[in-house]
Amino acid sequence: MFIADAQAHIWAPNSPARPWVPGREPHRKTALGAEELLQLMDAAGVARCVLIPPSWDADRNDLVLAAAQRYPQRFAAMGRFDLDAPDGPARVADWCKQPGMLGFRISFSLPRWAAALEAEQVDWLWRAAEDAQVRIALMVSQAQLPLVDRVAARFPELKLVICHLGLPTEDKDEAAFRDFDLILPLAKRANVMVKVSALPAYTSAPYPFTPLLPYVRKIYDAFGPRRMFWGTDLARLPCSYAQAISFFTQEIPFFTEDDKRWIMGRGLCEWLGWPQ
């Protein structure tokens, strides 16, 4: 089966020449580079991976771009975008002219950007991305999902994917899924996809992560397999790469074989315009 991971981070060690953002902690103490990730992918049978720079590496895109350019059939980049850039609309228009760059990721976790999202002060971004057909991965909270619904309705040609189903990265079990159903109304927006990514990190249960099945079922029933993108956020998983794969390919009884092909890579690559 062709498998493409919708998200993993790579980063360099903390150093005076390349300091991490103060107060931000990496998912593991040892930096994860492209070459190590390739070895892990090969061992697990993962053909491709979308690389996203982590928050502790500031707004640098150089590592993910270098990896995507060196291994264009294995890696693609969705870089971090500086919303403060004075030439923002022009940057959006030229964004995917960078070899290996297939979109960008935006986080609305900081208070100032959360307020801007609510006040519709980033409409210039949505408009520019819609015009240029630049794909956007959104890191938003569950409480912000109704705002994303509003954006998707107002910009119907805008291509959006929700990272980790909007789940709070610091929580597990019932706390993580308390407001889970807020994502379901977005299924009516054909321009919204979802990453069913990093799910093992949101449960204290061991493999095969049985408590996650009802939530996967809700997403499957709402969005369908062609709009669900499997992914790992590998460095923070509590399980092996192989288990993250087999959870989806062997442990979810309602997936058909065709469903698995879409969820495990085909849907992601078609959405990104990254031909197999």
mmCIF file of C-alpha atoms in Angstrom:
data_model
loop_
_atom_site.group_PDB
_atom_site.id
_atom_site.type_symbol
_atom_site.label_atom_id
_atom_site.label_comp_id
_atom_site.label_asym_id
_atom_site.label_seq_id
_atom_site.Cartn_x
_atom_site.Cartn_y
_atom_site.Cartn_z
ATOM 1 C CA MET A 1 0.000 0.000 0.000
ATOM 2 C CA PHE A 2 1.217 3.492 -0.851
ATOM 3 C CA ILE A 3 1.620 5.405 2.437
ATOM 4 C CA ALA A 4 2.199 9.144 2.827
ATOM 5 C CA ASP A 5 2.525 10.800 6.223
ATOM 6 C CA ALA A 6 0.628 14.098 6.399
ATOM 7 C CA GLN A 7 2.946 15.601 8.996
ATOM 8 C CA ALA A 8 6.331 15.286 10.633
ATOM 9 C CA HIS A 9 8.738 17.869 11.990
ATOM 10 C CA ILE A 10 12.468 18.029 11.376
ATOM 11 C CA TRP A 11 14.792 20.435 13.143
ATOM 12 C CA ALA A 12 18.404 21.223 13.992
ATOM 13 C CA PRO A 13 20.007 21.260 17.455
ATOM 14 C CA ASN A 14 19.686 24.363 19.602
ATOM 15 C CA SER A 15 22.789 26.514 19.106
ATOM 16 C CA PRO A 16 23.900 30.159 19.294
ATOM 17 C CA ALA A 17 23.838 30.271 15.503
ATOM 18 C CA ARG A 18 20.378 28.724 15.373
ATOM 19 C CA PRO A 19 18.613 29.263 18.703
ATOM 20 C CA TRP A 20 15.245 27.766 19.479
ATOM 21 C CA VAL A 21 12.388 30.042 20.479
ATOM 22 C CA PRO A 22 12.662 30.735 24.239
ATOM 23 C CA GLY A 23 10.117 28.782 26.245
ATOM 24 C CA ARG A 24 9.339 26.311 23.462
ATOM 25 C CA GLU A 25 10.294 22.693 24.085
ATOM 26 C CA PRO A 26 10.931 20.143 21.326
ATOM 27 C CA HIS A 27 9.057 16.854 21.189
ATOM 28 C CA ARG A 28 12.316 15.074 21.924
ATOM 29 C CA LYS A 29 15.675 16.337 23.176
ATOM 30 C CA THR A 30 17.675 15.044 20.227
ATOM 31 C CA ALA A 31 17.059 16.891 16.966
ATOM 32 C CA LEU A 32 15.369 14.896 14.202
ATOM 33 C CA GLY A 33 16.887 15.456 10.783
ATOM 34 C CA ALA A 34 15.798 14.515 7.291
ATOM 35 C CA GLU A 35 18.241 11.614 6.950
ATOM 36 C CA GLU A 36 17.093 9.961 10.176
ATOM 37 C CA LEU A 37 13.467 10.480 9.208
ATOM 38 C CA LEU A 38 14.114 8.812 5.853
ATOM 39 C CA GLN A 39 15.552 5.777 7.627
ATOM 40 C CA LEU A 40 12.488 5.575 9.882
ATOM 41 C CA MET A 41 10.186 5.912 6.877
ATOM 42 C CA ASP A 42 12.015 3.192 4.975
ATOM 43 C CA ALA A 43 11.835 0.826 7.942
ATOM 44 C CA ALA A 44 8.089 1.423 8.337
ATOM 45 C CA GLY A 45 7.217 1.371 4.636
ATOM 46 C CA VAL A 46 6.284 5.051 4.362
ATOM 47 C CA ALA A 47 6.800 6.388 0.843
ATOM 48 C CA ARG A 48 6.353 10.118 1.465
ATOM 49 C CA CYS A 49 6.075 12.686 4.211
ATOM 50 C CA VAL A 50 4.978 16.308 4.446
ATOM 51 C CA LEU A 51 7.521 18.292 6.453
ATOM 52 C CA ILE A 52 6.456 21.172 8.685
ATOM 53 C CA PRO A 53 8.941 23.289 10.658
ATOM 54 C CA PRO A 54 8.264 23.013 14.406
ATOM 55 C CA SER A 55 7.261 25.978 16.537
ATOM 56 C CA TRP A 56 10.533 25.984 18.490
ATOM 57 C CA ASP A 57 12.510 26.591 15.272
ATOM 58 C CA ALA A 58 10.938 30.047 14.787
ATOM 59 C CA ASP A 59 9.800 30.825 11.233
ATOM 60 C CA ARG A 60 12.661 29.048 9.494
ATOM 61 C CA ASN A 61 11.804 26.973 6.436
ATOM 62 C CA ASP A 62 15.319 26.211 5.233
ATOM 63 C CA LEU A 63 15.570 22.646 6.556
ATOM 64 C CA VAL A 64 12.245 21.443 5.191
ATOM 65 C CA LEU A 65 12.887 23.092 1.835
ATOM 66 C CA ALA A 66 16.366 21.593 1.578
ATOM 67 C CA ALA A 67 14.982 18.130 2.329
ATOM 68 C CA ALA A 68 12.131 18.497 -0.172
ATOM 69 C CA GLN A 69 14.514 19.689 -2.864
ATOM 70 C CA ARG A 70 17.026 16.912 -2.214
ATOM 71 C CA TYR A 71 14.377 14.171 -2.035
ATOM 72 C CA PRO A 72 11.440 15.452 -4.108
ATOM 73 C CA GLN A 73 9.756 12.048 -4.329
ATOM 74 C CA ARG A 74 9.951 11.518 -0.560
ATOM 75 C CA PHE A 75 9.406 14.926 1.013
ATOM 76 C CA ALA A 76 7.279 18.004 0.413
ATOM 77 C CA ALA A 77 7.198 21.131 2.564
ATOM 78 C CA MET A 78 4.379 23.108 4.086
ATOM 79 C CA GLY A 79 6.340 25.981 5.538
ATOM 80 C CA ARG A 80 5.665 28.475 8.260
ATOM 81 C CA PHE A 81 4.286 31.791 7.021
ATOM 82 C CA ASP A 82 5.003 35.143 8.675
ATOM 83 C CA LEU A 83 1.669 36.911 9.073
ATOM 84 C CA ASP A 84 3.521 40.109 10.004
ATOM 85 C CA ALA A 85 5.344 40.324 6.676
ATOM 86 C CA PRO A 86 4.573 43.698 5.048
ATOM 87 C CA ASP A 87 4.417 42.082 1.609
ATOM 88 C CA GLY A 88 2.113 39.282 2.763
ATOM 89 C CA PRO A 89 -0.186 39.011 -0.291
ATOM 90 C CA ALA A 90 2.766 39.007 -2.686
ATOM 91 C CA ARG A 91 4.475 36.327 -0.626
ATOM 92 C CA VAL A 92 1.388 34.146 -0.810
ATOM 93 C CA ALA A 93 1.247 34.526 -4.591
ATOM 94 C CA ASP A 94 4.881 33.425 -4.941
ATOM 95 C CA TRP A 95 4.906 30.860 -2.128
ATOM 96 C CA CYS A 96 4.645 27.673 -4.158
ATOM 97 C CA LYS A 97 7.164 28.889 -6.709
ATOM 98 C CA GLN A 98 9.770 27.681 -4.215
ATOM 99 C CA PRO A 99 10.750 24.158 -5.344
ATOM 100 C CA GLY A 100 9.399 21.611 -2.893
ATOM 101 C CA MET A 101 6.943 23.984 -1.206
ATOM 102 C CA LEU A 102 3.325 22.841 -1.557
ATOM 103 C CA GLY A 103 1.614 25.125 0.959
ATOM 104 C CA PHE A 104 2.003 26.621 4.398
ATOM 105 C CA ARG A 105 0.943 26.093 7.965
ATOM 106 C CA ILE A 106 -0.589 28.799 10.109
ATOM 107 C CA SER A 107 -1.099 28.636 13.869
ATOM 108 C CA PHE A 108 -3.683 30.786 15.579
ATOM 109 C CA SER A 109 -2.664 29.817 19.115
ATOM 110 C CA LEU A 110 -1.086 33.153 20.047
ATOM 111 C CA PRO A 111 -3.645 35.577 21.537
ATOM 112 C CA ARG A 112 -3.045 38.331 18.986
ATOM 113 C CA TRP A 113 -3.625 35.996 16.048
ATOM 114 C CA ALA A 114 -6.568 34.313 17.727
ATOM 115 C CA ALA A 115 -8.144 37.758 18.045
ATOM 116 C CA ALA A 116 -7.312 38.559 14.416
ATOM 117 C CA LEU A 117 -8.987 35.345 13.259
ATOM 118 C CA GLU A 118 -12.125 36.150 15.215
ATOM 119 C CA ALA A 119 -12.210 39.748 13.967
ATOM 120 C CA GLU A 120 -11.732 38.689 10.325
ATOM 121 C CA GLN A 121 -8.504 40.686 10.148
ATOM 122 C CA VAL A 122 -6.661 38.067 8.104
ATOM 123 C CA ASP A 123 -9.071 38.072 5.191
ATOM 124 C CA TRP A 124 -6.223 39.287 2.995
ATOM 125 C CA LEU A 125 -4.512 35.935 3.654
ATOM 126 C CA TRP A 126 -7.541 33.829 2.765
ATOM 127 C CA ARG A 127 -8.198 35.898 -0.355
ATOM 128 C CA ALA A 128 -4.589 35.706 -1.550
ATOM 129 C CA ALA A 129 -4.357 31.964 -0.874
ATOM 130 C CA GLU A 130 -7.662 31.333 -2.621
ATOM 131 C CA ASP A 131 -6.527 33.314 -5.666
ATOM 132 C CA ALA A 132 -3.166 31.520 -5.816
ATOM 133 C CA GLN A 133 -4.634 28.114 -4.840
ATOM 134 C CA VAL A 134 -2.123 27.780 -2.026
ATOM 135 C CA ARG A 135 -3.062 25.046 0.422
ATOM 136 C CA ILE A 136 -3.146 25.948 4.112
ATOM 137 C CA ALA A 137 -2.748 23.667 7.119
ATOM 138 C CA LEU A 138 -4.428 25.245 10.136
ATOM 139 C CA MET A 139 -3.312 24.704 13.718
ATOM 140 C CA VAL A 140 -6.382 25.847 15.627
ATOM 141 C CA SER A 141 -8.137 25.000 18.866
ATOM 142 C CA GLN A 142 -11.475 23.261 19.060
ATOM 143 C CA ALA A 143 -13.039 26.551 20.167
ATOM 144 C CA GLN A 144 -11.780 28.181 16.953
ATOM 145 C CA LEU A 145 -13.340 25.602 14.634
ATOM 146 C CA PRO A 146 -16.598 27.581 14.198
ATOM 147 C CA LEU A 147 -14.447 30.509 13.026
ATOM 148 C CA VAL A 148 -12.776 28.238 10.472
ATOM 149 C CA ASP A 149 -16.229 27.155 9.329
ATOM 150 C CA ARG A 150 -17.055 30.794 8.704
ATOM 151 C CA VAL A 151 -13.829 31.313 6.739
ATOM 152 C CA ALA A 152 -14.467 28.213 4.615
ATOM 153 C CA ALA A 153 -17.979 29.428 3.820
ATOM 154 C CA ARG A 154 -16.814 32.905 2.814
ATOM 155 C CA PHE A 155 -13.904 31.618 0.695
ATOM 156 C CA PRO A 156 -15.268 28.433 -0.905
ATOM 157 C CA GLU A 157 -12.269 27.890 -3.204
ATOM 158 C CA LEU A 158 -9.792 28.157 -0.320
ATOM 159 C CA LYS A 159 -8.045 24.839 0.339
ATOM 160 C CA LEU A 160 -7.824 24.108 4.078
ATOM 161 C CA VAL A 161 -6.799 21.159 6.223
ATOM 162 C CA ILE A 162 -7.229 21.035 10.006
ATOM 163 C CA CYS A 163 -4.178 19.719 11.860
ATOM 164 C CA HIS A 164 -4.771 16.974 14.452
ATOM 165 C CA LEU A 165 -8.568 17.498 14.296
ATOM 166 C CA GLY A 166 -8.088 20.641 16.388
ATOM 167 C CA LEU A 167 -7.302 18.536 19.469
ATOM 168 C CA PRO A 168 -5.422 20.229 22.340
ATOM 169 C CA THR A 169 -1.818 19.040 22.297
ATOM 170 C CA GLU A 170 -1.476 19.051 26.083
ATOM 171 C CA ASP A 171 -4.488 16.820 26.867
ATOM 172 C CA LYS A 172 -5.395 13.142 26.658
ATOM 173 C CA ASP A 173 -8.508 10.993 26.920
ATOM 174 C CA GLU A 174 -11.754 12.739 27.878
ATOM 175 C CA ALA A 175 -10.043 16.100 28.346
ATOM 176 C CA ALA A 176 -8.712 16.021 24.780
ATOM 177 C CA PHE A 177 -12.042 15.049 23.231
ATOM 178 C CA ARG A 178 -14.402 17.141 25.370
ATOM 179 C CA ASP A 179 -15.280 19.491 22.502
ATOM 180 C CA PHE A 180 -14.543 17.035 19.710
ATOM 181 C CA ASP A 181 -17.927 17.390 18.005
ATOM 182 C CA LEU A 182 -17.163 21.018 17.098
ATOM 183 C CA ILE A 183 -15.216 19.768 14.088
ATOM 184 C CA LEU A 184 -18.105 17.807 12.607
ATOM 185 C CA PRO A 185 -20.061 20.768 11.115
ATOM 186 C CA LEU A 186 -17.021 21.589 8.960
ATOM 187 C CA ALA A 187 -17.739 18.437 6.967
ATOM 188 C CA LYS A 188 -20.373 20.379 5.033
ATOM 189 C CA ARG A 189 -17.567 22.556 3.606
ATOM 190 C CA ALA A 190 -16.138 20.695 0.627
ATOM 191 C CA ASN A 191 -12.971 22.795 0.815
ATOM 192 C CA VAL A 192 -12.054 21.567 4.327
ATOM 193 C CA MET A 193 -9.993 18.420 4.886
ATOM 194 C CA VAL A 194 -8.834 16.932 8.187
ATOM 195 C CA LYS A 195 -5.621 15.341 9.373
ATOM 196 C CA VAL A 196 -6.354 12.296 11.484
ATOM 197 C CA SER A 197 -2.831 12.749 12.749
ATOM 198 C CA ALA A 198 -0.984 12.076 16.010
ATOM 199 C CA LEU A 199 -4.069 10.332 17.422
ATOM 200 C CA PRO A 200 -2.130 7.864 19.628
ATOM 201 C CA ALA A 201 -0.750 10.890 21.500
ATOM 202 C CA TYR A 202 -4.260 11.745 22.703
ATOM 203 C CA THR A 203 -4.968 8.550 24.633
ATOM 204 C CA SER A 204 -3.346 6.918 27.644
ATOM 205 C CA ALA A 205 -4.498 3.522 26.366
ATOM 206 C CA PRO A 206 -1.847 1.255 24.836
ATOM 207 C CA TYR A 207 -1.917 -0.109 21.302
ATOM 208 C CA PRO A 208 -4.375 -0.784 19.620
ATOM 209 C CA PHE A 209 -5.768 2.471 21.086
ATOM 210 C CA THR A 210 -9.336 1.176 21.262
ATOM 211 C CA PRO A 211 -10.788 4.314 22.946
ATOM 212 C CA LEU A 212 -9.983 6.287 19.776
ATOM 213 C CA LEU A 213 -12.270 4.236 17.542
ATOM 214 C CA PRO A 214 -15.542 6.129 18.239
ATOM 215 C CA TYR A 215 -13.882 9.420 17.323
ATOM 216 C CA VAL A 216 -12.368 8.029 14.138
ATOM 217 C CA ARG A 217 -15.819 6.691 13.267
ATOM 218 C CA LYS A 218 -17.405 10.121 13.685
ATOM 219 C CA ILE A 219 -14.814 11.705 11.385
ATOM 220 C CA TYR A 220 -15.202 8.905 8.863
ATOM 221 C CA ASP A 221 -18.992 9.245 8.808
ATOM 222 C CA ALA A 222 -18.830 13.045 8.512
ATOM 223 C CA PHE A 223 -15.926 13.660 6.126
ATOM 224 C CA GLY A 224 -15.501 10.345 4.347
ATOM 225 C CA PRO A 225 -12.189 8.629 3.560
ATOM 226 C CA ARG A 226 -11.149 10.952 0.741
ATOM 227 C CA ARG A 227 -10.997 13.962 3.062
ATOM 228 C CA MET A 228 -9.167 12.231 5.945
ATOM 229 C CA PHE A 229 -5.374 12.351 5.833
ATOM 230 C CA TRP A 230 -3.417 9.949 8.046
ATOM 231 C CA GLY A 231 -0.346 11.416 9.714
ATOM 232 C CA THR A 232 1.902 10.946 12.707
ATOM 233 C CA ASP A 233 3.643 14.087 13.999
ATOM 234 C CA LEU A 234 6.203 11.369 14.527
ATOM 235 C CA ALA A 235 8.510 12.815 17.190
ATOM 236 C CA ARG A 236 5.756 13.007 19.810
ATOM 237 C CA LEU A 237 4.123 9.628 19.232
ATOM 238 C CA PRO A 238 3.930 7.258 22.241
ATOM 239 C CA CYS A 239 4.204 4.294 19.852
ATOM 240 C CA SER A 240 6.337 3.096 16.965
ATOM 241 C CA TYR A 241 5.925 4.249 13.375
ATOM 242 C CA ALA A 242 4.779 0.720 12.503
ATOM 243 C CA GLN A 243 2.066 0.807 15.174
ATOM 244 C CA ALA A 244 0.834 4.211 14.003
ATOM 245 C CA ILE A 245 0.371 2.656 10.571
ATOM 246 C CA SER A 246 -1.150 -0.649 11.646
ATOM 247 C CA PHE A 247 -3.639 1.142 13.897
ATOM 248 C CA PHE A 248 -5.213 2.514 10.717
ATOM 249 C CA THR A 249 -4.560 -0.398 8.376
ATOM 250 C CA GLN A 250 -5.413 -3.298 10.716
ATOM 251 C CA GLU A 251 -7.303 -2.137 13.804
ATOM 252 C CA ILE A 252 -10.194 -0.050 12.437
ATOM 253 C CA PRO A 253 -12.871 -2.528 11.372
ATOM 254 C CA PHE A 254 -15.076 -0.171 9.379
ATOM 255 C CA PHE A 255 -12.375 0.879 6.884
ATOM 256 C CA THR A 256 -12.564 -0.872 3.521
ATOM 257 C CA GLU A 257 -9.391 -1.560 1.562
ATOM 258 C CA ASP A 258 -10.262 1.306 -0.768
ATOM 259 C CA ASP A 259 -10.826 3.588 2.235
ATOM 260 C CA LYS A 260 -7.346 2.770 3.492
ATOM 261 C CA ARG A 261 -5.753 3.656 0.177
ATOM 262 C CA TRP A 262 -7.337 7.117 0.299
ATOM 263 C CA ILE A 263 -6.705 7.752 3.989
ATOM 264 C CA MET A 264 -3.134 6.458 4.057
ATOM 265 C CA GLY A 265 -1.809 8.590 1.227
ATOM 266 C CA ARG A 266 -3.779 8.937 -1.973
ATOM 267 C CA GLY A 267 -6.121 11.628 -0.662
ATOM 268 C CA LEU A 268 -3.277 13.717 0.740
ATOM 269 C CA CYS A 269 -1.190 13.572 -2.425
ATOM 270 C CA GLU A 270 -4.134 14.389 -4.688
ATOM 271 C CA TRP A 271 -5.094 17.347 -2.488
ATOM 272 C CA LEU A 272 -1.532 18.657 -2.523
ATOM 273 C CA GLY A 273 -1.118 18.161 -6.264
ATOM 274 C CA TRP A 274 1.828 15.851 -5.542
ATOM 275 C CA PRO A 275 1.439 13.039 -8.112
ATOM 276 C CA GLN A 276 2.344 9.517 -7.036
#
